[in-house]
CSV table of C-alpha atoms and ligand atoms in Angstrom, one decimal:
chain,number,residue,atom,x,y,z
A,153,UNK,CA,2.1,-41.6,7.7
A,154,UNK,CA,5.0,-39.7,8.7
A,155,UNK,CA,6.4,-40.3,5.4
A,156,UNK,CA,3.2,-38.8,3.7
A,157,UNK,CA,3.9,-35.8,6.3
A,158,UNK,CA,7.2,-34.4,5.9
A,159,UNK,CA,6.8,-34.9,2.0
A,160,UNK,CA,3.4,-32.2,2.9
A,161,UNK,CA,5.3,-30.0,5.1
A,162,UNK,CA,8.7,-30.0,2.2
A,163,UNK,CA,6.3,-28.8,-0.2
A,164,UNK,CA,4.9,-26.8,2.0
A,165,UNK,CA,8.1,-25.2,2.8
A,166,UNK,CA,8.3,-24.2,-0.9
A,167,UNK,CA,5.5,-21.8,-0.7
A,168,UNK,CA,6.4,-19.0,-1.6
A,169,UNK,CA,4.1,-16.3,-1.6
A,170,UNK,CA,7.3,-13.8,-2.0
A,171,UNK,CA,7.8,-15.1,-5.8
A,172,UNK,CA,7.8,-12.3,-8.1
A,173,UNK,CA,5.8,-14.6,-11.3
A,174,UNK,CA,2.8,-15.1,-8.3
A,175,UNK,CA,2.1,-11.5,-8.8
A,176,UNK,CA,3.3,-10.3,-12.6
A,177,UNK,CA,1.0,-13.2,-13.0
A,178,UNK,CA,-1.7,-13.0,-10.8
A,179,UNK,CA,-1.7,-16.5,-9.8
A,180,UNK,CA,-1.5,-15.8,-5.9
A,181,UNK,CA,-4.4,-16.8,-4.4
A,182,UNK,CA,-5.0,-20.7,-4.0
A,183,UNK,CA,-0.9,-20.3,-2.5
A,184,UNK,CA,-2.1,-17.6,0.1
A,185,UNK,CA,-5.9,-20.2,0.8
A,186,UNK,CA,-3.3,-23.1,1.4
A,187,UNK,CA,-1.7,-21.6,3.9
A,188,UNK,CA,-4.9,-20.3,5.7
A,189,UNK,CA,-6.1,-24.5,5.4
A,190,UNK,CA,-2.7,-26.3,6.4
A,191,UNK,CA,0.6,-24.5,7.4
A,192,UNK,CA,-1.3,-20.4,8.6
A,193,UNK,CA,2.7,-19.7,10.4
A,194,UNK,CA,4.8,-21.8,8.0
A,195,UNK,CA,8.8,-21.8,8.0
A,196,UNK,CA,9.9,-20.6,4.3
A,197,UNK,CA,14.0,-21.8,4.7
A,198,UNK,CA,14.6,-20.4,1.2
A,199,UNK,CA,13.5,-17.7,-0.8
A,200,UNK,CA,14.7,-14.4,-3.1
A,201,UNK,CA,14.7,-12.4,0.2
A,202,UNK,CA,16.3,-15.0,2.2
A,203,UNK,CA,14.5,-17.7,4.9
A,204,UNK,CA,10.7,-15.7,6.3
A,205,UNK,CA,7.9,-16.8,8.2
A,206,UNK,CA,4.8,-16.1,6.4
A,207,UNK,CA,1.7,-15.7,8.6
A,208,UNK,CA,-1.6,-16.3,6.7
A,209,UNK,CA,-4.9,-15.5,8.6
A,210,UNK,CA,-6.4,-12.2,9.8
A,211,UNK,CA,-6.3,-12.5,13.8
A,212,UNK,CA,-2.8,-14.0,13.8
A,213,UNK,CA,-1.9,-11.0,12.0
A,214,UNK,CA,-3.2,-8.3,14.6
A,215,UNK,CA,-1.8,-10.7,16.9
A,216,UNK,CA,1.8,-10.0,15.5
A,217,UNK,CA,0.9,-6.1,15.0
A,218,UNK,CA,-0.7,-6.1,18.9
A,219,UNK,CA,2.8,-7.4,20.1
A,220,UNK,CA,5.7,-4.3,18.5
A,221,UNK,CA,7.8,-5.2,21.2
A,222,UNK,CA,8.2,-8.9,20.3
A,223,UNK,CA,8.0,-8.2,16.3
A,224,UNK,CA,9.6,-4.6,16.0
A,225,UNK,CA,9.4,-2.8,12.7
A,226,UNK,CA,12.7,-0.8,13.7
A,227,UNK,CA,14.8,-0.6,9.9
A,228,UNK,CA,18.2,-0.7,12.6
A,229,UNK,CA,16.6,-4.9,11.8
A,230,UNK,CA,15.7,-4.7,9.0
A,231,UNK,CA,13.0,-2.5,8.2
A,232,UNK,CA,9.6,-3.9,7.7
A,233,UNK,CA,9.1,-5.2,3.4
A,234,UNK,CA,10.8,-8.6,3.0
A,235,UNK,CA,14.2,-6.9,1.8
A,236,UNK,CA,16.2,-6.1,3.7
A,237,UNK,CA,16.9,-2.6,3.5
A,238,UNK,CA,20.0,-2.2,5.6
A,239,UNK,CA,21.3,-3.6,2.8
A,240,UNK,CA,20.9,-0.9,0.1
A,241,UNK,CA,22.1,3.0,0.9
A,242,UNK,CA,18.9,3.9,0.6
A,243,UNK,CA,17.9,2.8,4.5
A,244,UNK,CA,14.7,4.8,4.6
A,245,UNK,CA,14.8,5.4,8.3
A,246,UNK,CA,11.0,6.6,8.1
A,247,UNK,CA,9.0,6.1,11.5
A,248,UNK,CA,7.2,3.2,9.9
A,249,UNK,CA,10.1,1.2,10.1
A,250,UNK,CA,10.2,2.9,13.8
A,251,UNK,CA,9.3,1.0,17.5
A,252,UNK,CA,8.1,3.4,20.1
A,253,UNK,CA,9.3,6.4,20.9
A,254,UNK,CA,10.7,7.6,18.7
A,255,UNK,CA,7.4,6.3,16.2
A,256,UNK,CA,4.8,7.8,18.2
A,257,UNK,CA,6.4,11.5,18.0
A,258,UNK,CA,7.1,11.7,14.5
A,259,UNK,CA,3.5,9.6,13.9
A,260,UNK,CA,2.2,12.4,16.4
A,261,UNK,CA,3.7,15.3,14.2
A,262,UNK,CA,2.2,13.9,11.4
A,263,UNK,CA,-1.0,12.9,12.4
A,264,UNK,CA,-2.9,15.8,12.6
A,265,UNK,CA,-2.5,17.6,8.7
A,266,UNK,CA,-4.8,13.7,8.3
A,267,UNK,CA,-7.4,14.5,10.9
A,268,UNK,CA,-11.3,14.8,9.7
A,269,UNK,CA,-11.2,18.2,9.6
A,270,UNK,CA,-8.8,18.9,7.3
A,271,UNK,CA,-9.8,16.0,5.9
A,272,UNK,CA,-13.0,18.2,5.1
A,273,UNK,CA,-11.7,21.0,3.2
A,274,UNK,CA,-10.1,19.1,0.7
A,275,UNK,CA,-12.8,17.1,0.1
A,276,UNK,CA,-14.7,20.1,-2.5
A,277,UNK,CA,-11.6,20.2,-5.1
A,278,UNK,CA,-11.2,16.5,-4.6
A,279,UNK,CA,-14.6,16.4,-5.6
A,280,UNK,CA,-13.8,19.1,-9.1
A,281,UNK,CA,-10.8,17.9,-9.8
A,282,UNK,CA,-12.0,14.2,-10.0
A,283,UNK,CA,-15.4,15.3,-12.7
A,284,UNK,CA,-13.1,17.1,-14.1
A,285,UNK,CA,-11.1,15.2,-15.3
A,286,UNK,CA,-13.7,11.7,-15.9
A,287,UNK,CA,-15.3,15.1,-18.1
A,288,UNK,CA,-12.6,14.9,-20.6
A,289,UNK,CA,-11.9,11.1,-21.1
A,290,UNK,CA,-11.8,10.0,-24.3
A,291,UNK,CA,-15.2,8.4,-24.8
A,292,UNK,CA,-15.1,5.4,-26.7
A,293,UNK,CA,-11.9,5.0,-28.0
A,294,UNK,CA,-9.5,2.3,-26.0
A,295,UNK,CA,-6.9,4.1,-23.2
A,296,UNK,CA,-4.9,2.9,-19.8
A,297,UNK,CA,-6.8,3.5,-16.8
A,298,UNK,CA,-3.5,3.7,-15.0
A,299,UNK,CA,-1.5,6.7,-16.6
A,300,UNK,CA,-4.9,8.7,-17.1
A,301,UNK,CA,-7.2,8.0,-14.4
A,302,UNK,CA,-5.2,6.4,-11.1
A,303,UNK,CA,-1.6,9.0,-11.2
A,304,UNK,CA,-3.2,11.8,-12.3
A,305,UNK,CA,-5.6,12.3,-9.8
A,306,UNK,CA,-3.2,10.6,-7.0
A,307,UNK,CA,-0.6,12.8,-8.3
A,308,UNK,CA,-2.2,16.4,-7.4
A,309,UNK,CA,-3.2,15.8,-4.2
A,310,UNK,CA,0.1,14.5,-3.1
A,311,UNK,CA,1.2,17.7,-4.3
A,312,UNK,CA,-1.6,19.2,-2.6
A,313,UNK,CA,-1.0,18.0,1.1
A,314,UNK,CA,2.6,18.4,0.4
A,315,UNK,CA,2.0,22.2,-1.4
A,316,UNK,CA,4.6,20.6,-4.3
A,317,UNK,CA,5.1,22.3,-7.3
A,318,UNK,CA,2.2,21.8,-9.3
A,319,UNK,CA,5.1,21.8,-12.6
A,320,UNK,CA,6.8,19.5,-11.0
A,321,UNK,CA,4.3,16.9,-10.1
A,322,UNK,CA,5.0,14.6,-12.3
A,323,UNK,CA,8.4,13.7,-10.2
A,324,UNK,CA,6.0,12.5,-7.6
A,325,UNK,CA,5.2,9.1,-9.2
A,326,UNK,CA,9.3,8.1,-10.5
A,327,UNK,CA,9.7,8.9,-7.0
A,328,UNK,CA,8.0,6.8,-5.7
A,329,UNK,CA,7.6,3.6,-7.7
A,330,UNK,CA,11.1,3.9,-7.2
A,331,UNK,CA,10.8,4.0,-3.9
A,332,UNK,CA,8.7,1.2,-2.7
A,333,UNK,CA,10.5,-0.8,-5.5
A,334,UNK,CA,11.7,-4.1,-3.5
A,335,UNK,CA,11.4,-6.7,-6.0
A,336,UNK,CA,14.8,-5.6,-7.8
A,337,UNK,CA,16.2,-7.0,-4.4
A,338,UNK,CA,20.2,-6.3,-4.0
A,339,UNK,CA,20.7,-6.3,-7.7
A,340,UNK,CA,23.5,-3.0,-7.6
A,341,UNK,CA,22.6,-1.8,-10.6
A,342,UNK,CA,19.2,-1.5,-10.0
A,343,UNK,CA,20.1,-0.1,-7.0
A,344,UNK,CA,22.2,2.3,-8.0
A,345,UNK,CA,19.7,3.5,-10.4
A,346,UNK,CA,16.9,3.5,-7.0
A,347,UNK,CA,19.1,5.4,-4.9
A,348,UNK,CA,19.3,8.8,-7.8
A,349,UNK,CA,15.8,8.8,-6.8
A,350,UNK,CA,15.7,8.8,-3.8
A,351,UNK,CA,18.4,11.1,-3.7
A,352,UNK,CA,17.1,13.5,-6.0
A,353,UNK,CA,14.0,13.4,-4.2
A,354,UNK,CA,15.3,13.7,-1.2
A,355,UNK,CA,17.4,17.0,-2.8
A,356,UNK,CA,14.0,17.8,-3.5
A,357,UNK,CA,12.0,18.2,-0.8
A,358,UNK,CA,15.3,19.7,0.9
A,359,UNK,CA,15.0,22.9,-0.8
A,360,UNK,CA,11.4,23.4,-0.3
A,361,UNK,CA,11.9,22.4,3.7
A,362,UNK,CA,14.3,24.8,4.7
A,363,UNK,CA,12.5,27.2,2.2
A,364,UNK,CA,9.7,26.1,4.2
A,365,UNK,CA,10.9,27.0,7.8
A,366,UNK,CA,12.4,30.1,7.4
A,367,UNK,CA,8.0,31.1,6.2
A,368,UNK,CA,6.0,31.0,9.4
A,369,UNK,CA,3.6,27.3,9.8
A,370,UNK,CA,1.0,26.8,7.1
A,371,UNK,CA,-0.9,23.8,6.6
A,372,UNK,CA,1.0,22.1,4.9
A,373,UNK,CA,3.3,18.3,5.4
A,374,UNK,CA,6.2,20.2,4.8
A,375,UNK,CA,6.1,23.3,6.8
A,376,UNK,CA,3.9,20.8,9.9
A,377,UNK,CA,7.6,18.4,9.9
A,378,UNK,CA,9.1,21.8,9.2
A,379,UNK,CA,8.0,23.9,12.5
A,380,UNK,CA,7.5,20.8,14.9
A,381,UNK,CA,10.0,19.4,17.4
A,382,UNK,CA,10.2,15.9,16.1
A,383,UNK,CA,11.0,16.2,12.7
A,384,UNK,CA,12.5,20.4,11.8
A,385,UNK,CA,15.9,18.3,12.2
A,386,UNK,CA,16.4,14.8,11.4
A,387,UNK,CA,19.3,13.6,10.1
A,388,UNK,CA,19.6,13.1,6.7
A,389,UNK,CA,19.0,9.3,6.2
A,390,UNK,CA,15.9,9.6,8.9
A,391,UNK,CA,14.6,12.9,6.5
A,392,UNK,CA,15.0,10.9,3.2
A,393,UNK,CA,13.1,8.4,5.1
A,394,UNK,CA,9.9,10.3,6.1
A,395,UNK,CA,9.3,11.5,2.8
A,396,UNK,CA,9.7,8.6,0.5
A,397,UNK,CA,7.5,7.6,3.8
A,398,UNK,CA,4.6,10.2,2.8
A,399,UNK,CA,5.1,10.2,-1.6
A,400,UNK,CA,4.5,6.5,-0.4
A,401,UNK,CA,2.5,6.7,1.4
A,402,UNK,CA,0.2,8.7,-0.5
A,403,UNK,CA,1.1,8.1,-4.2
A,404,UNK,CA,1.5,3.9,-4.7
A,405,UNK,CA,-0.9,2.6,-2.8
A,406,UNK,CA,-4.7,4.6,-3.5
A,407,UNK,CA,-3.5,4.4,-7.4
A,408,UNK,CA,-3.6,0.7,-6.7
A,409,UNK,CA,-6.7,1.4,-5.8
A,410,UNK,CA,-8.2,3.2,-7.9
A,411,UNK,CA,-7.2,0.8,-11.1
A,412,UNK,CA,-8.2,-2.4,-9.0
A,413,UNK,CA,-11.3,-0.4,-8.6
A,414,UNK,CA,-11.3,-1.3,-12.4
A,415,UNK,CA,-11.4,-4.5,-12.4
A,416,UNK,CA,-14.1,-5.0,-9.8
A,417,UNK,CA,-16.5,-3.2,-11.6
A,418,UNK,CA,-16.3,-5.9,-15.2
A,419,UNK,CA,-15.4,-8.7,-12.5
A,420,UNK,CA,-18.4,-7.8,-10.7
A,421,UNK,CA,-21.1,-6.2,-13.6
A,422,UNK,CA,-24.2,-6.7,-11.6
A,423,UNK,CA,-22.1,-4.7,-7.9
A,424,UNK,CA,-21.6,-2.2,-10.1
A,425,UNK,CA,-24.6,-1.6,-11.6
A,426,UNK,CA,-26.0,-1.2,-8.2
A,427,UNK,CA,-23.6,1.6,-7.1
A,428,UNK,CA,-24.4,3.6,-10.5
A,429,UNK,CA,-28.5,3.2,-9.4
A,430,UNK,CA,-27.3,4.4,-5.8
A,431,UNK,CA,-23.8,5.9,-5.5
A,432,UNK,CA,-24.8,7.7,-2.3
A,433,UNK,CA,-25.8,5.0,-0.3
A,434,UNK,CA,-22.7,2.7,-2.0
A,435,UNK,CA,-19.7,5.0,-2.5
A,436,UNK,CA,-18.4,4.6,1.0
A,437,UNK,CA,-18.4,0.4,0.9
A,438,UNK,CA,-17.5,-0.1,-2.7
A,439,UNK,CA,-14.4,2.2,-1.8
A,440,UNK,CA,-13.4,-0.2,1.2
A,441,UNK,CA,-14.7,-3.2,-0.1
A,442,UNK,CA,-12.4,-2.5,-3.1
A,443,UNK,CA,-9.0,-1.0,-0.4
A,444,UNK,CA,-9.7,-4.7,0.7
A,445,UNK,CA,-8.7,-6.4,-2.6
A,446,UNK,CA,-7.0,-4.9,-3.8
A,447,UNK,CA,-4.7,-4.8,-0.4
A,448,UNK,CA,-2.4,-1.6,-2.2
A,449,UNK,CA,0.2,-3.2,0.8
A,450,UNK,CA,0.5,-6.4,-0.3
A,451,UNK,CA,2.7,-8.1,3.3
A,452,UNK,CA,4.5,-6.0,6.2
A,453,UNK,CA,7.9,-7.7,7.9
A,454,UNK,CA,7.9,-7.1,11.5
A,455,UNK,CA,11.3,-9.2,12.9
A,456,UNK,CA,12.0,-11.5,15.8
A,457,UNK,CA,13.6,-9.5,19.0
A,458,UNK,CA,13.5,-12.5,20.8
A,459,UNK,CA,13.2,-16.4,20.6
A,460,UNK,CA,9.1,-17.3,20.9
A,461,UNK,CA,6.0,-19.5,20.4
A,462,UNK,CA,3.8,-18.6,17.7
A,463,UNK,CA,1.0,-20.6,17.0
A,464,UNK,CA,3.0,-23.4,18.5
A,465,UNK,CA,6.3,-22.1,15.9
A,466,UNK,CA,9.4,-21.5,17.5
A,467,UNK,CA,10.3,-18.6,15.7
A,468,UNK,CA,14.3,-17.5,16.8
A,469,UNK,CA,15.6,-14.2,17.1
A,470,UNK,CA,16.5,-11.6,14.3
A,471,UNK,CA,13.4,-14.6,11.8
A,472,UNK,CA,11.9,-12.2,9.7
A,473,UNK,CA,7.8,-12.6,10.0
A,474,UNK,CA,6.2,-11.0,6.7
A,475,UNK,CA,1.9,-10.7,7.9
A,476,UNK,CA,0.4,-11.2,4.7
A,477,UNK,CA,-2.7,-9.0,4.3
A,478,UNK,CA,-4.1,-10.3,1.1
A,479,UNK,CA,-4.1,-13.6,2.9
A,480,UNK,CA,-6.0,-12.2,5.9
A,481,UNK,CA,-7.7,-9.9,4.3
A,482,UNK,CA,-10.1,-13.2,2.1
A,483,UNK,CA,-9.8,-15.1,4.7
A,484,UNK,CA,-13.1,-17.1,5.2
A,485,UNK,CA,-13.3,-17.1,8.7
A,486,UNK,CA,-14.0,-12.9,9.2
A,487,UNK,CA,-15.3,-13.0,4.8
A,488,UNK,CA,-17.0,-15.6,4.0
A,489,UNK,CA,-17.0,-15.9,0.8
A,490,UNK,CA,-13.9,-13.2,0.6
A,491,UNK,CA,-13.0,-12.9,-3.5
A,492,UNK,CA,-16.8,-11.1,-3.8
A,493,UNK,CA,-16.9,-7.7,-4.4
A,494,UNK,CA,-19.2,-7.3,-1.8
A,495,UNK,CA,-19.8,-3.5,-1.2
A,496,UNK,CA,-23.2,-3.9,0.9
A,497,UNK,CA,-20.4,-5.8,3.2
A,498,UNK,CA,-20.7,-5.6,6.7
A,499,UNK,CA,-17.8,-6.4,8.3
A,500,UNK,CA,-15.7,-4.7,5.4
A,501,UNK,CA,-14.6,-1.8,7.4
A,502,UNK,CA,-12.4,-4.8,9.4
A,503,UNK,CA,-10.0,-5.4,6.2
A,504,UNK,CA,-6.5,-5.4,7.3
A,505,UNK,CA,-5.6,-2.7,4.2
A,506,UNK,CA,-4.8,-0.9,5.9
A,507,UNK,CA,-2.8,-2.5,9.2
A,508,UNK,CA,-4.1,-2.8,12.3
A,509,UNK,CA,-2.2,-1.2,16.0
A,510,UNK,CA,0.6,1.8,16.8
A,511,UNK,CA,1.2,1.6,12.6
A,512,UNK,CA,-1.9,1.8,11.7
A,513,UNK,CA,-1.9,3.5,8.4
A,514,UNK,CA,-2.7,8.0,9.4
A,515,UNK,CA,-4.0,8.5,5.4
A,516,UNK,CA,-6.5,5.4,5.5
A,517,UNK,CA,-9.9,8.1,6.0
A,518,UNK,CA,-8.2,10.7,2.9
A,519,UNK,CA,-8.0,7.1,0.9
A,520,UNK,CA,-11.1,6.1,1.2
A,521,UNK,CA,-11.6,9.9,-0.3
A,522,UNK,CA,-10.3,9.9,-2.9
A,523,UNK,CA,-11.4,6.6,-4.2
A,524,UNK,CA,-15.0,7.3,-2.8
A,525,UNK,CA,-15.5,10.4,-4.8
A,526,UNK,CA,-14.0,8.5,-7.8
A,527,UNK,CA,-16.5,6.1,-7.5
A,528,UNK,CA,-19.5,8.5,-6.7
A,529,UNK,CA,-19.0,10.6,-9.6
A,530,UNK,CA,-18.2,7.8,-12.8
A,531,UNK,CA,-21.2,6.6,-10.6
A,532,UNK,CA,-23.5,9.8,-11.1
A,533,UNK,CA,-21.8,9.9,-15.2
A,534,UNK,CA,-23.6,6.4,-15.6
A,535,UNK,CA,-19.5,5.0,-16.5
A,536,UNK,CA,-18.7,1.9,-16.1
A,537,UNK,CA,-15.2,1.2,-17.2
A,538,UNK,CA,-14.8,-1.8,-19.8
A,539,UNK,CA,-11.4,-3.6,-20.5
A,540,UNK,CA,-10.0,-4.6,-23.6
A,541,UNK,CA,-7.1,-5.8,-23.2
A,542,UNK,CA,-4.7,-7.9,-20.8
A,543,UNK,CA,-3.8,-5.8,-17.4
A,544,UNK,CA,0.1,-5.2,-16.4
A,545,UNK,CA,0.4,-6.1,-13.1
A,546,UNK,CA,3.7,-4.9,-11.2
A,547,UNK,CA,5.8,-8.2,-10.4
A,548,UNK,CA,5.8,-6.9,-6.7
A,549,UNK,CA,4.7,-8.9,-3.3
A,550,UNK,CA,4.6,-5.3,-1.8
A,551,UNK,CA,3.1,-3.0,-4.0
A,552,UNK,CA,0.5,-5.3,-5.5
A,553,UNK,CA,-0.6,-3.2,-8.5
A,554,UNK,CA,-1.2,-2.0,-12.1
A,555,UNK,CA,1.0,-0.9,-14.4
A,556,UNK,CA,-1.7,-0.5,-17.2
A,557,UNK,CA,-5.3,-2.0,-17.4
A,558,UNK,CA,-6.4,-0.8,-21.3
A,559,UNK,CA,-10.2,-0.2,-21.2
A,560,UNK,CA,-12.6,1.7,-22.9
A,561,UNK,CA,-15.2,4.0,-21.7
A,562,UNK,CA,-19.1,3.0,-21.5
A,563,UNK,CA,-21.6,6.1,-20.7
A,564,UNK,CA,-25.1,4.5,-20.0
A,565,UNK,CA,-26.5,7.4,-21.6
A,566,UNK,CA,-24.7,6.9,-24.8
B,791,HEM,C1,-5.6,2.5,-0.2
B,791,HEM,C2,-4.2,3.6,0.6
B,791,HEM,C3,-3.3,3.1,1.5
B,791,HEM,C4,-2.5,2.4,1.9
B,791,HEM,C5,-3.5,-0.1,1.2
B,791,HEM,C6,-2.2,1.7,3.4
B,791,HEM,C7,-1.4,1.7,3.8
B,791,HEM,C8,-0.6,1.6,4.7
B,791,HEM,C9,-0.3,0.6,5.6
B,791,HEM,C10,0.0,-0.9,5.1
B,791,HEM,C11,0.7,0.5,7.0
B,791,HEM,C12,1.5,-0.1,8.0
B,791,HEM,C13,-0.1,0.3,8.9
B,791,HEM,C14,1.0,-1.8,9.8
B,791,HEM,O1,2.4,-1.4,10.1
B,791,HEM,O2,-0.2,-1.7,10.7
B,791,HEM,C15,0.8,2.4,6.0
B,791,HEM,C16,0.9,3.2,6.9
B,791,HEM,C17,0.8,4.9,6.7
B,791,HEM,N1,0.6,5.1,5.8
B,791,HEM,FE1,-0.4,4.4,4.3
B,791,HEM,N2,-1.7,3.5,3.1
B,791,HEM,C18,-2.9,4.4,2.6
B,791,HEM,C19,-2.3,5.4,1.8
B,791,HEM,C20,-1.9,6.8,3.1
B,791,HEM,C21,-2.1,7.6,2.9
B,791,HEM,C22,-2.9,8.7,1.5
B,791,HEM,C23,-0.6,7.9,2.9
B,791,HEM,C24,-0.8,10.1,3.4
B,791,HEM,C25,-1.0,11.1,2.7
B,791,HEM,C26,-0.3,7.2,3.9
B,791,HEM,C27,0.0,7.4,5.3
B,791,HEM,C28,1.1,5.9,5.3
B,791,HEM,C29,1.6,6.8,7.2
B,791,HEM,C30,2.5,8.3,7.4
B,791,HEM,C31,1.7,6.0,7.7
B,791,HEM,C32,2.8,4.9,9.1
B,791,HEM,C33,1.9,5.0,10.7
B,791,HEM,C34,2.4,4.8,11.7
B,791,HEM,O3,4.0,3.9,10.9
B,791,HEM,O4,2.2,5.7,12.8
B,791,HEM,N3,-1.3,5.9,3.7
B,791,HEM,N4,-0.3,2.5,5.3
């Protein structure tokens, strides 16, 4: 018996959810189902990103997020992704990668820009922009959903939030992709390329920031930062980090939800038919379910600040602890039949895609609004994007999403 148990533990140790091929090939589900069932808190002694702990179940993820004193987000320990950012020149000292009190002072600066009343102001132009883009899509002809729909829509919203020069907005997704690229690990050539893009982004934004600082306050993110106490005088790493946070936060995540929507529509045509029949009732639920199942940020990482026993495991000071939101979002104890896309699922809003606790996503409402708008405008037009080839996925255990999805748009009326 003892031998069998030993073999099982060794095998579980190899259950390394960070492997790029699992994400590129979309084969990670059975691994995490096994972790949830057999070893919900497990140690992976060796991976591309070094040793780390995996936390796979919903309640355990919440417990970690609820104890930031023990499980730190700080960049000083390596930050909030499985890859240690302090191994590079791009340390991204952003407030998501800080502990309180510095985190909270900066969070409070940004929060007023994304209150329900501020977001309400964006609703009309967003609906108009989304409808126009959908009306211009080719019908009966193949196109790439990611580059034709997801990227232009999310880039336009981000440019609006920053009041970013419209003619240069194509730069935003390029910078965002490079800033979020952790799958390159310590590769010096790719890290140099990453640095180049992130420094270019910081320089561009710094110029805009200084211009806004010299003007009276305006309702855009850069002006709000420039005229605030906590964020008007950041050092270079902190400025660059926070810009990267807002650009990646507002960009890759929502984009990959919009792309994941197409996959869900194709996997669950009956559910999509229901949404099309009653978008006023179901678009919001469909958006939330899509964000739950896509889990565009597959994990967040914390670092233990002391030796601690957690669910019977000895976690040592300095250990990396990876919370797998993709797994928590499919936890059988919380979401029965969790892989099913069900716009009427009662507890879908409990999902972990936006995290939990003091760092919970500031842009959650805005992301939901963008997705629900896309869903209801497609439904109103009787549109179904049919996937006509193998989607190309990102090889990343951090930003879970798509590079390309070939589709043909079908319309109920033709
Ligand atoms: C579907 C879209 C989105 C997803 C899945 C997402 C996901 C997340 C996650 C997982 C966190 C960390 C939570 C934690 O550590 O507990 C986070 C934080 C954050 N997100 Fe989002 N996000 C999305 C959209 C946005 C948008 C549109 C914005 C801004 C315009 C944004 C801005 C932020 C910011 C500023 C934080 C840091 C909050 C803090 O540390 O206090 N996010 N997001």
